Short mmCIF file of C-alpha atoms in Angstrom, two decimals:
data_model
loop_
_atom_site.label_atom_id
_atom_site.label_comp_id
_atom_site.label_asym_id
_atom_site.label_seq_id
_atom_site.Cartn_x
_atom_site.Cartn_y
_atom_site.Cartn_z
CA VAL A 266 0.00 0.00 0.00
CA PHE A 267 1.40 3.37 -1.02
CA ASP A 268 0.47 6.98 -0.29
CA TYR A 269 0.41 9.13 -3.44
CA VAL A 270 1.01 12.88 -3.60
CA ALA A 271 -0.62 14.13 -6.81
CA THR A 272 1.27 17.45 -6.90
CA THR A 273 4.69 15.75 -6.91
CA GLY A 274 3.85 12.26 -8.18
CA LYS A 275 5.69 10.85 -5.17
CA LEU A 276 4.84 7.40 -3.78
CA THR A 277 5.61 6.49 -0.19
CA ARG A 278 5.26 2.91 1.02
CA ARG A 279 2.80 2.72 3.90
CA SER A 280 2.31 -1.00 4.44
CA ALA A 281 2.52 -4.48 2.89
CA LEU A 282 -0.01 -7.29 2.77
CA ASP A 283 0.14 -10.92 1.69
CA CYS A 284 -1.17 -11.30 -1.88
CA GLY A 285 -3.22 -14.40 -1.02
CA GLY A 286 -1.18 -16.77 -3.18
CA LYS A 287 2.12 -17.39 -4.96
CA VAL A 288 3.68 -15.50 -7.88
CA PRO A 289 1.29 -12.54 -8.19
CA ARG A 290 1.12 -11.70 -11.89
CA ASN A 291 -1.51 -8.95 -12.12
CA PHE A 292 -3.90 -7.01 -9.90
CA ARG A 293 -6.91 -4.82 -10.53
CA LEU A 294 -9.41 -2.76 -8.57
CA THR A 295 -13.04 -3.67 -9.10
CA PRO A 296 -15.00 -0.96 -10.94
CA ASP A 297 -16.64 0.17 -7.67
CA GLY A 298 -13.23 0.42 -5.95
CA ARG A 299 -14.29 -1.81 -3.06
CA PHE A 300 -12.00 -4.76 -3.81
CA LEU A 301 -8.55 -5.49 -5.22
CA LEU A 302 -8.28 -8.75 -7.17
CA VAL A 303 -4.85 -10.40 -7.36
CA ALA A 304 -4.07 -12.99 -10.06
CA ASN A 305 -1.61 -15.43 -8.44
CA GLN A 306 -0.11 -17.47 -11.27
CA GLY A 307 1.92 -19.83 -9.07
CA SER A 308 -0.98 -20.89 -6.84
CA ASN A 309 -3.69 -20.93 -9.53
CA ASN A 310 -6.03 -18.49 -7.81
CA VAL A 311 -7.40 -14.97 -7.87
CA ALA A 312 -7.45 -13.58 -4.32
CA VAL A 313 -9.92 -10.93 -3.17
CA LEU A 314 -8.69 -8.12 -0.89
CA ALA A 315 -11.02 -5.50 0.60
CA VAL A 316 -10.24 -1.80 0.16
CA ASP A 317 -11.10 0.51 3.06
CA GLN A 318 -12.94 3.36 1.35
CA LYS A 319 -11.73 5.99 3.84
CA THR A 320 -8.05 5.07 4.23
CA GLY A 321 -7.27 2.98 1.14
CA ASP A 322 -5.89 0.23 3.37
CA LEU A 323 -6.18 -3.36 2.15
CA SER A 324 -7.30 -6.37 4.15
CA ALA A 325 -7.66 -10.06 3.38
CA THR A 326 -11.23 -11.25 2.83
CA GLY A 327 -10.39 -14.95 2.92
CA HIS A 328 -12.04 -15.34 -0.49
CA SER A 329 -10.33 -16.56 -3.63
CA ILE A 330 -11.31 -18.16 -6.91
CA ASP A 331 -9.47 -21.14 -8.37
CA VAL A 332 -8.20 -20.27 -11.86
CA PRO A 333 -5.50 -22.21 -13.74
CA ALA A 334 -2.39 -19.98 -14.09
CA PRO A 335 -4.16 -16.58 -14.08
CA MET A 336 -2.12 -13.79 -15.64
CA CYS A 337 -4.45 -10.86 -16.36
CA ILE A 338 -7.65 -9.53 -14.82
CA LYS A 339 -10.22 -7.88 -17.10
CA PHE A 340 -13.79 -6.75 -16.54
CA VAL A 341 -16.60 -6.82 -19.06
CA GLY A 342 -16.44 -3.55 -21.00
CA ASP A 343 -12.64 -3.16 -20.62
CA HIS A 344 -10.82 -2.18 -23.76
#
């Protein structure tokens, strides 16, 4: 998790969280911004992390979806 300063473009690391699997290949916020999905290629799963809407902090939800060697997350309507 990083803090971002728009005026300078500076990122500052705030915290770290387990990605919910092995060999994270890609991650993506859901369109509503409530969850971060992490495609873990080495453990064949997509893990679901919750996004705190006030602080931006991430937390494990305990949910994941089994997917063989995921490498990219797309949503319907993505270009």
